[in-house]
């Protein structure tokens, strides 16, 4: 009987270990399925969480999905996503940017609710009687938090798309400027090479011109000179034919 009890304990421990591993795997899947632009989702935190909450939650979840403790093939990827989420939320500038989008999402949902209340007289009266308490309760409700999460996704996606489009335009403009600069460099290079080549043949050109001028002054014997115009011919149409000497 004692042996049977030991076996039961072993089976129980094995079962608990399997359950623990399943939970780790599920956490990896959850992290990797989160909206990539919202680090609060990766850490499974609400938007009003403090930096201490971020650090505490990171320590808790990171132990679950750490590659040394979790056998899931994508544990390393999930662990990296978790670390990046913590880094973003501990960066004041990044955190403020995300919270600004969260506030914008809240304002949109509030405006939407006001329009709905105008159509629903009973809800409008209840809201006035409760002096705003009804709205506060609604904002803390699961329904509102779900809508807020989706709206934040929508706004962050839109902002990211705008950012990428702007980055693309900047990249295209930089590419165009770089191409123009390279073309100008090529033009200047060819001009410089032409000037250097022209300057390099200067002596030959000068020498050839001097030889030509010397040859023109000394006509060889028996050589026919070019015809000359008669000065007394007003139309300068008469030319003296060359006469051979000797």
PDB file of C-alpha atoms in Angstrom:
ATOM      1  CA  UNK A   1       0.000   0.000   0.000  1.00  0.00           C
ATOM      2  CA  UNK A   2       2.903   2.308   0.784  1.00  0.00           C
ATOM      3  CA  UNK A   3       4.240   1.840  -2.726  1.00  0.00           C
ATOM      4  CA  UNK A   4       0.863   2.768  -4.170  1.00  0.00           C
ATOM      5  CA  UNK A   5       0.816   5.965  -2.105  1.00  0.00           C
ATOM      6  CA  UNK A   6       4.258   6.948  -3.384  1.00  0.00           C
ATOM      7  CA  UNK A   7       3.089   6.380  -6.939  1.00  0.00           C
ATOM      8  CA  UNK A   8       0.033   8.547  -6.320  1.00  0.00           C
ATOM      9  CA  UNK A   9       2.225  11.339  -4.958  1.00  0.00           C
ATOM     10  CA  UNK A  10       4.483  11.071  -7.984  1.00  0.00           C
ATOM     11  CA  UNK A  11       1.500  11.227 -10.315  1.00  0.00           C
ATOM     12  CA  UNK A  12       0.145  14.263  -8.458  1.00  0.00           C
ATOM     13  CA  UNK A  13       3.462  16.072  -8.650  1.00  0.00           C
ATOM     14  CA  UNK A  14       3.707  15.218 -12.327  1.00  0.00           C
ATOM     15  CA  UNK A  15       0.181  16.512 -12.888  1.00  0.00           C
ATOM     16  CA  UNK A  16       0.925  19.777 -11.082  1.00  0.00           C
ATOM     17  CA  UNK A  17       4.103  20.156 -13.098  1.00  0.00           C
ATOM     18  CA  UNK A  18       2.136  19.652 -16.304  1.00  0.00           C
ATOM     19  CA  UNK A  19      -0.457  22.195 -15.224  1.00  0.00           C
ATOM     20  CA  UNK A  20       2.338  24.652 -14.469  1.00  0.00           C
ATOM     21  CA  UNK A  21       3.859  24.070 -17.897  1.00  0.00           C
ATOM     22  CA  UNK A  22       0.474  24.541 -19.548  1.00  0.00           C
ATOM     23  CA  UNK A  23       0.049  27.847 -17.760  1.00  0.00           C
ATOM     24  CA  UNK A  24       3.485  28.938 -18.924  1.00  0.00           C
ATOM     25  CA  UNK A  25       2.655  27.996 -22.509  1.00  0.00           C
ATOM     26  CA  UNK A  26      -0.669  29.825 -22.308  1.00  0.00           C
ATOM     27  CA  UNK A  27       1.103  32.937 -21.064  1.00  0.00           C
ATOM     28  CA  UNK A  28       3.518  32.780 -24.002  1.00  0.00           C
ATOM     29  CA  UNK A  29       0.581  32.529 -26.397  1.00  0.00           C
ATOM     30  CA  UNK A  30      -1.193  35.416 -24.659  1.00  0.00           C
ATOM     31  CA  UNK A  31       1.852  37.696 -24.883  1.00  0.00           C
ATOM     32  CA  UNK A  32       2.455  36.938 -28.549  1.00  0.00           C
ATOM     33  CA  UNK A  33      -1.212  37.536 -29.397  1.00  0.00           C
ATOM     34  CA  UNK A  34      -1.212  40.992 -27.781  1.00  0.00           C
ATOM     35  CA  UNK A  35      -1.556  44.169 -29.811  1.00  0.00           C
ATOM     36  CA  UNK A  36       2.066  45.052 -30.572  1.00  0.00           C
ATOM     37  CA  UNK A  37       1.658  48.813 -30.107  1.00  0.00           C
ATOM     38  CA  UNK A  38       0.161  48.577 -26.615  1.00  0.00           C
ATOM     39  CA  UNK A  39       2.715  47.545 -23.948  1.00  0.00           C
ATOM     40  CA  UNK A  40      -0.005  47.594 -21.275  1.00  0.00           C
ATOM     41  CA  UNK A  41      -1.533  44.555 -22.969  1.00  0.00           C
ATOM     42  CA  UNK A  42       1.738  42.620 -22.909  1.00  0.00           C
ATOM     43  CA  UNK A  43       2.007  43.114 -19.156  1.00  0.00           C
ATOM     44  CA  UNK A  44      -1.737  42.573 -18.679  1.00  0.00           C
ATOM     45  CA  UNK A  45      -2.080  45.913 -16.880  1.00  0.00           C
ATOM     46  CA  UNK A  46      -4.725  48.624 -16.854  1.00  0.00           C
ATOM     47  CA  UNK A  47      -3.927  52.038 -18.310  1.00  0.00           C
ATOM     48  CA  UNK A  48      -3.796  53.674 -14.873  1.00  0.00           C
ATOM     49  CA  UNK A  49      -1.049  51.347 -13.592  1.00  0.00           C
ATOM     50  CA  UNK A  50       1.974  52.953 -11.948  1.00  0.00           C
ATOM     51  CA  UNK A  51       5.624  52.347 -12.793  1.00  0.00           C
ATOM     52  CA  UNK A  52       5.886  50.198  -9.667  1.00  0.00           C
ATOM     53  CA  UNK A  53       3.007  48.101 -10.993  1.00  0.00           C
ATOM     54  CA  UNK A  54       4.910  47.737 -14.261  1.00  0.00           C
ATOM     55  CA  UNK A  55       8.087  46.524 -12.548  1.00  0.00           C
ATOM     56  CA  UNK A  56       6.204  44.155 -10.264  1.00  0.00           C
ATOM     57  CA  UNK A  57       4.123  42.658 -13.074  1.00  0.00           C
ATOM     58  CA  UNK A  58       7.160  42.265 -15.300  1.00  0.00           C
ATOM     59  CA  UNK A  59       9.020  40.298 -12.636  1.00  0.00           C
ATOM     60  CA  UNK A  60       6.014  38.046 -12.131  1.00  0.00           C
ATOM     61  CA  UNK A  61       5.323  37.245 -15.784  1.00  0.00           C
ATOM     62  CA  UNK A  62       8.957  37.111 -16.882  1.00  0.00           C
ATOM     63  CA  UNK A  63       9.563  34.238 -14.449  1.00  0.00           C
ATOM     64  CA  UNK A  64       6.733  32.321 -16.099  1.00  0.00           C
ATOM     65  CA  UNK A  65       7.947  32.706 -19.681  1.00  0.00           C
ATOM     66  CA  UNK A  66      11.702  32.789 -19.131  1.00  0.00           C
ATOM     67  CA  UNK A  67      13.327  30.460 -21.709  1.00  0.00           C
ATOM     68  CA  UNK A  68      15.191  28.634 -18.925  1.00  0.00           C
ATOM     69  CA  UNK A  69      11.912  27.765 -17.193  1.00  0.00           C
ATOM     70  CA  UNK A  70       9.446  27.574 -20.077  1.00  0.00           C
ATOM     71  CA  UNK A  71       9.754  24.888 -22.763  1.00  0.00           C
ATOM     72  CA  UNK A  72       7.514  26.625 -25.279  1.00  0.00           C
ATOM     73  CA  UNK A  73       9.398  27.077 -28.606  1.00  0.00           C
ATOM     74  CA  UNK A  74       8.475  30.777 -28.681  1.00  0.00           C
ATOM     75  CA  UNK A  75       9.320  31.490 -25.052  1.00  0.00           C
ATOM     76  CA  UNK A  76      12.345  33.567 -26.069  1.00  0.00           C
ATOM     77  CA  UNK A  77      10.210  35.714 -28.366  1.00  0.00           C
ATOM     78  CA  UNK A  78       7.580  36.244 -25.658  1.00  0.00           C
ATOM     79  CA  UNK A  79      10.258  37.085 -23.101  1.00  0.00           C
ATOM     80  CA  UNK A  80      11.716  39.681 -25.482  1.00  0.00           C
ATOM     81  CA  UNK A  81       8.289  41.241 -26.126  1.00  0.00           C
ATOM     82  CA  UNK A  82       7.707  41.452 -22.390  1.00  0.00           C
ATOM     83  CA  UNK A  83      11.060  43.152 -21.808  1.00  0.00           C
ATOM     84  CA  UNK A  84      10.329  45.670 -24.570  1.00  0.00           C
ATOM     85  CA  UNK A  85       6.919  46.445 -23.050  1.00  0.00           C
ATOM     86  CA  UNK A  86       8.504  47.194 -19.686  1.00  0.00           C
ATOM     87  CA  UNK A  87      11.153  49.366 -21.335  1.00  0.00           C
ATOM     88  CA  UNK A  88       8.494  51.436 -23.120  1.00  0.00           C
ATOM     89  CA  UNK A  89       6.392  51.961 -19.999  1.00  0.00           C
ATOM     90  CA  UNK A  90       9.398  52.989 -17.917  1.00  0.00           C
ATOM     91  CA  UNK A  91      10.374  55.546 -20.550  1.00  0.00           C
ATOM     92  CA  UNK A  92       8.602  58.803 -19.664  1.00  0.00           C
ATOM     93  CA  UNK A  93       8.310  60.005 -23.251  1.00  0.00           C
ATOM     94  CA  UNK A  94       6.933  56.709 -24.589  1.00  0.00           C
ATOM     95  CA  UNK A  95       4.576  56.298 -21.643  1.00  0.00           C
ATOM     96  CA  UNK A  96       3.222  59.856 -22.013  1.00  0.00           C
ATOM     97  CA  UNK A  97       2.631  59.281 -25.725  1.00  0.00           C
ATOM     98  CA  UNK A  98       0.597  56.124 -25.085  1.00  0.00           C
ATOM     99  CA  UNK A  99      -1.384  57.715 -22.248  1.00  0.00           C
ATOM    100  CA  UNK A 100      -2.150  60.687 -24.511  1.00  0.00           C
ATOM    101  CA  UNK A 101      -3.710  58.291 -27.017  1.00  0.00           C
ATOM    102  CA  UNK A 102      -5.601  56.590 -24.177  1.00  0.00           C
ATOM    103  CA  UNK A 103      -7.037  59.945 -23.106  1.00  0.00           C
ATOM    104  CA  UNK A 104      -8.044  60.693 -26.697  1.00  0.00           C
ATOM    105  CA  UNK A 105      -9.812  57.322 -26.828  1.00  0.00           C
ATOM    106  CA  UNK A 106     -11.668  58.103 -23.596  1.00  0.00           C
ATOM    107  CA  UNK A 107     -12.845  61.445 -24.954  1.00  0.00           C
ATOM    108  CA  UNK A 108     -14.169  59.800 -28.110  1.00  0.00           C
ATOM    109  CA  UNK A 109     -16.076  57.208 -26.105  1.00  0.00           C
ATOM    110  CA  UNK A 110     -17.510  59.905 -23.820  1.00  0.00           C
ATOM    111  CA  UNK A 111     -18.747  61.898 -26.805  1.00  0.00           C
ATOM    112  CA  UNK A 112     -20.282  58.769 -28.244  1.00  0.00           C
ATOM    113  CA  UNK A 113     -22.048  58.056 -24.946  1.00  0.00           C
ATOM    114  CA  UNK A 114     -23.392  61.608 -24.713  1.00  0.00           C
ATOM    115  CA  UNK A 115     -24.989  61.212 -28.115  1.00  0.00           C
ATOM    116  CA  UNK A 116     -26.561  57.958 -26.982  1.00  0.00           C
ATOM    117  CA  UNK A 117     -27.895  59.588 -23.801  1.00  0.00           C
ATOM    118  CA  UNK A 118     -29.606  62.294 -25.825  1.00  0.00           C
ATOM    119  CA  UNK A 119     -31.624  59.589 -27.512  1.00  0.00           C
ATOM    120  CA  UNK A 120     -32.270  57.695 -24.269  1.00  0.00           C
ATOM    121  CA  UNK A 121     -34.245  60.034 -21.977  1.00  0.00           C
ATOM    122  CA  UNK A 122     -34.307  57.630 -19.017  1.00  0.00           C
ATOM    123  CA  UNK A 123     -30.508  57.264 -19.005  1.00  0.00           C
ATOM    124  CA  UNK A 124     -30.109  61.024 -19.331  1.00  0.00           C
ATOM    125  CA  UNK A 125     -32.335  61.695 -16.311  1.00  0.00           C
ATOM    126  CA  UNK A 126     -30.553  59.039 -14.248  1.00  0.00           C
ATOM    127  CA  UNK A 127     -27.196  60.579 -15.150  1.00  0.00           C
ATOM    128  CA  UNK A 128     -28.371  64.021 -14.012  1.00  0.00           C
ATOM    129  CA  UNK A 129     -29.828  62.676 -10.770  1.00  0.00           C
ATOM    130  CA  UNK A 130     -26.639  60.793  -9.898  1.00  0.00           C
ATOM    131  CA  UNK A 131     -24.621  63.994 -10.552  1.00  0.00           C
ATOM    132  CA  UNK A 132     -22.058  62.210 -12.669  1.00  0.00           C
ATOM    133  CA  UNK A 133     -21.753  59.126 -10.481  1.00  0.00           C
ATOM    134  CA  UNK A 134     -23.447  57.037 -13.132  1.00  0.00           C
ATOM    135  CA  UNK A 135     -20.767  58.035 -15.640  1.00  0.00           C
ATOM    136  CA  UNK A 136     -17.951  57.206 -13.227  1.00  0.00           C
ATOM    137  CA  UNK A 137     -19.423  53.781 -12.616  1.00  0.00           C
ATOM    138  CA  UNK A 138     -19.747  53.234 -16.347  1.00  0.00           C
ATOM    139  CA  UNK A 139     -16.105  54.183 -16.968  1.00  0.00           C
ATOM    140  CA  UNK A 140     -15.051  51.585 -14.412  1.00  0.00           C
ATOM    141  CA  UNK A 141     -17.254  48.919 -15.930  1.00  0.00           C
ATOM    142  CA  UNK A 142     -15.934  45.964 -17.886  1.00  0.00           C
ATOM    143  CA  UNK A 143     -17.917  47.099 -20.927  1.00  0.00           C
ATOM    144  CA  UNK A 144     -16.243  50.511 -20.987  1.00  0.00           C
ATOM    145  CA  UNK A 145     -12.762  49.047 -20.437  1.00  0.00           C
ATOM    146  CA  UNK A 146     -13.311  46.673 -23.336  1.00  0.00           C
ATOM    147  CA  UNK A 147     -14.436  49.510 -25.607  1.00  0.00           C
ATOM    148  CA  UNK A 148     -11.528  51.635 -24.420  1.00  0.00           C
ATOM    149  CA  UNK A 149      -9.044  48.895 -25.225  1.00  0.00           C
ATOM    150  CA  UNK A 150     -10.394  48.568 -28.759  1.00  0.00           C
ATOM    151  CA  UNK A 151     -10.489  52.330 -29.275  1.00  0.00           C
ATOM    152  CA  UNK A 152      -6.886  52.668 -28.074  1.00  0.00           C
ATOM    153  CA  UNK A 153      -5.885  49.996 -30.581  1.00  0.00           C
ATOM    154  CA  UNK A 154      -7.633  51.926 -33.325  1.00  0.00           C
ATOM    155  CA  UNK A 155      -5.973  55.235 -32.437  1.00  0.00           C
ATOM    156  CA  UNK A 156      -2.503  53.743 -31.960  1.00  0.00           C
ATOM    157  CA  UNK A 157      -2.802  51.950 -35.298  1.00  0.00           C
ATOM    158  CA  UNK A 158      -3.824  55.173 -37.025  1.00  0.00           C
ATOM    159  CA  UNK A 159      -0.959  57.105 -35.429  1.00  0.00           C
ATOM    160  CA  UNK A 160       1.544  54.411 -36.348  1.00  0.00           C
ATOM    161  CA  UNK A 161       0.305  54.403 -39.940  1.00  0.00           C
ATOM    162  CA  UNK A 162       0.696  58.185 -40.106  1.00  0.00           C
ATOM    163  CA  UNK A 163       4.181  57.920 -38.627  1.00  0.00           C
ATOM    164  CA  UNK A 164       5.213  55.284 -41.152  1.00  0.00           C
ATOM    165  CA  UNK A 165       3.803  57.283 -44.061  1.00  0.00           C
ATOM    166  CA  UNK A 166       5.724  60.332 -42.889  1.00  0.00           C
ATOM    167  CA  UNK A 167       8.885  58.261 -42.482  1.00  0.00           C
ATOM    168  CA  UNK A 168       8.348  56.860 -45.984  1.00  0.00           C
ATOM    169  CA  UNK A 169       7.976  60.345 -47.451  1.00  0.00           C
ATOM    170  CA  UNK A 170      11.074  61.550 -45.631  1.00  0.00           C
ATOM    171  CA  UNK A 171      12.977  58.506 -46.872  1.00  0.00           C
ATOM    172  CA  UNK A 172      11.821  59.117 -50.456  1.00  0.00           C
ATOM    173  CA  UNK A 173      12.803  62.789 -50.241  1.00  0.00           C
ATOM    174  CA  UNK A 174      16.192  61.897 -48.796  1.00  0.00           C
ATOM    175  CA  UNK A 175      16.643  59.371 -51.601  1.00  0.00           C
ATOM    176  CA  UNK A 176      15.764  61.980 -54.227  1.00  0.00           C
ATOM    177  CA  UNK A 177      18.160  64.519 -52.715  1.00  0.00           C
ATOM    178  CA  UNK A 178      20.899  61.906 -52.548  1.00  0.00           C
ATOM    179  CA  UNK A 179      20.324  60.990 -56.190  1.00  0.00           C
ATOM    180  CA  UNK A 180      20.464  64.664 -57.231  1.00  0.00           C
ATOM    181  CA  UNK A 181      23.652  65.121 -55.237  1.00  0.00           C
ATOM    182  CA  UNK A 182      25.253  62.085 -56.889  1.00  0.00           C
ATOM    183  CA  UNK A 183      24.253  63.374 -60.338  1.00  0.00           C
ATOM    184  CA  UNK A 184      25.763  66.779 -59.559  1.00  0.00           C
ATOM    185  CA  UNK A 185      28.941  65.091 -58.335  1.00  0.00           C
ATOM    186  CA  UNK A 186      29.140  63.109 -61.574  1.00  0.00           C
ATOM    187  CA  UNK A 187      28.660  66.283 -63.642  1.00  0.00           C
ATOM    188  CA  UNK A 188      31.379  68.095 -61.687  1.00  0.00           C
ATOM    189  CA  UNK A 189      33.669  65.088 -62.041  1.00  0.00           C
ATOM    190  CA  UNK A 190      33.245  64.945 -65.817  1.00  0.00           C
ATOM    191  CA  UNK A 191      33.757  68.702 -66.088  1.00  0.00           C
ATOM    192  CA  UNK A 192      36.931  68.488 -64.006  1.00  0.00           C
ATOM    193  CA  UNK A 193      38.240  65.576 -66.085  1.00  0.00           C
ATOM    194  CA  UNK A 194      37.517  67.500 -69.285  1.00  0.00           C
ATOM    195  CA  UNK A 195      39.340  70.574 -67.983  1.00  0.00           C
ATOM    196  CA  UNK A 196      42.306  68.464 -66.891  1.00  0.00           C
ATOM    197  CA  UNK A 197      42.406  66.749 -70.273  1.00  0.00           C
ATOM    198  CA  UNK A 198      42.185  70.102 -72.063  1.00  0.00           C
ATOM    199  CA  UNK A 199      44.945  71.549 -69.913  1.00  0.00           C
ATOM    200  CA  UNK A 200      47.070  68.442 -70.472  1.00  0.00           C
ATOM    201  CA  UNK A 201      47.015  68.923 -74.256  1.00  0.00           C
ATOM    202  CA  UNK A 202      47.705  72.660 -74.042  1.00  0.00           C
ATOM    203  CA  UNK A 203      51.407  72.386 -74.864  1.00  0.00           C
ATOM    204  CA  UNK A 204      50.695  70.201 -77.887  1.00  0.00           C
ATOM    205  CA  UNK A 205      48.087  72.637 -79.148  1.00  0.00           C
ATOM    206  CA  UNK A 206      50.374  75.645 -78.646  1.00  0.00           C
ATOM    207  CA  UNK A 207      53.266  73.847 -80.336  1.00  0.00           C
ATOM    208  CA  UNK A 208      51.071  72.842 -83.274  1.00  0.00           C
ATOM    209  CA  UNK A 209      49.874  76.425 -83.664  1.00  0.00           C
ATOM    210  CA  UNK A 210      53.422  77.766 -83.633  1.00  0.00           C
ATOM    211  CA  UNK A 211      54.487  75.251 -86.266  1.00  0.00           C
ATOM    212  CA  UNK A 212      51.528  76.234 -88.386  1.00  0.00           C
ATOM    213  CA  UNK A 213      52.360  79.929 -88.126  1.00  0.00           C
ATOM    214  CA  UNK A 214      56.006  79.337 -89.039  1.00  0.00           C
ATOM    215  CA  UNK A 215      55.042  77.251 -92.028  1.00  0.00           C
ATOM    216  CA  UNK A 216      52.703  79.992 -93.214  1.00  0.00           C
ATOM    217  CA  UNK A 217      55.441  82.666 -93.209  1.00  0.00           C
ATOM    218  CA  UNK A 218      57.944  80.621 -95.242  1.00  0.00           C
ATOM    219  CA  UNK A 219      56.475  79.401 -98.504  1.00  0.00           C
ATOM    220  CA  UNK A 220      58.382  76.660-100.181  1.00  0.00           C
ATOM    221  CA  UNK A 221      59.927  77.134-103.612  1.00  0.00           C
ATOM    222  CA  UNK A 222      57.411  76.535-106.383  1.00  0.00           C
ATOM    223  CA  UNK A 223      54.531  76.612-103.914  1.00  0.00           C
ATOM    224  CA  UNK A 224      51.419  78.423-105.056  1.00  0.00           C
ATOM    225  CA  UNK A 225      50.321  81.153-102.677  1.00  0.00           C
ATOM    226  CA  UNK A 226      46.677  81.964-102.130  1.00  0.00           C
ATOM    227  CA  UNK A 227      45.204  84.488-104.568  1.00  0.00           C
ATOM    228  CA  UNK A 228      45.108  88.129-103.512  1.00  0.00           C
ATOM    229  CA  UNK A 229      42.371  90.619-104.160  1.00  0.00           C
ATOM    230  CA  UNK A 230      43.175  93.654-106.306  1.00  0.00           C
ATOM    231  CA  UNK A 231      42.860  96.815-104.320  1.00  0.00           C
ATOM    232  CA  UNK A 232      41.540  98.817-107.282  1.00  0.00           C
ATOM    233  CA  UNK A 233      38.619  96.487-107.806  1.00  0.00           C
ATOM    234  CA  UNK A 234      35.745  98.125-105.857  1.00  0.00           C
ATOM    235  CA  UNK A 235      33.725  94.927-105.825  1.00  0.00           C
ATOM    236  CA  UNK A 236      36.784  92.864-104.978  1.00  0.00           C
ATOM    237  CA  UNK A 237      35.596  90.288-107.416  1.00  0.00           C
ATOM    238  CA  UNK A 238      38.773  90.209-109.481  1.00  0.00           C
ATOM    239  CA  UNK A 239      41.563  88.075-108.207  1.00  0.00           C
ATOM    240  CA  UNK A 240      45.077  87.860-109.475  1.00  0.00           C
ATOM    241  CA  UNK A 241      45.944  84.438-110.656  1.00  0.00           C
ATOM    242  CA  UNK A 242      49.078  82.915-109.220  1.00  0.00           C
ATOM    243  CA  UNK A 243      52.142  83.099-111.425  1.00  0.00           C
ATOM    244  CA  UNK A 244      54.821  80.502-111.237  1.00  0.00           C
ATOM    245  CA  UNK A 245      58.363  81.800-111.101  1.00  0.00           C
ATOM    246  CA  UNK A 246      61.328  80.467-113.000  1.00  0.00           C
TER     247      UNK A 246
END
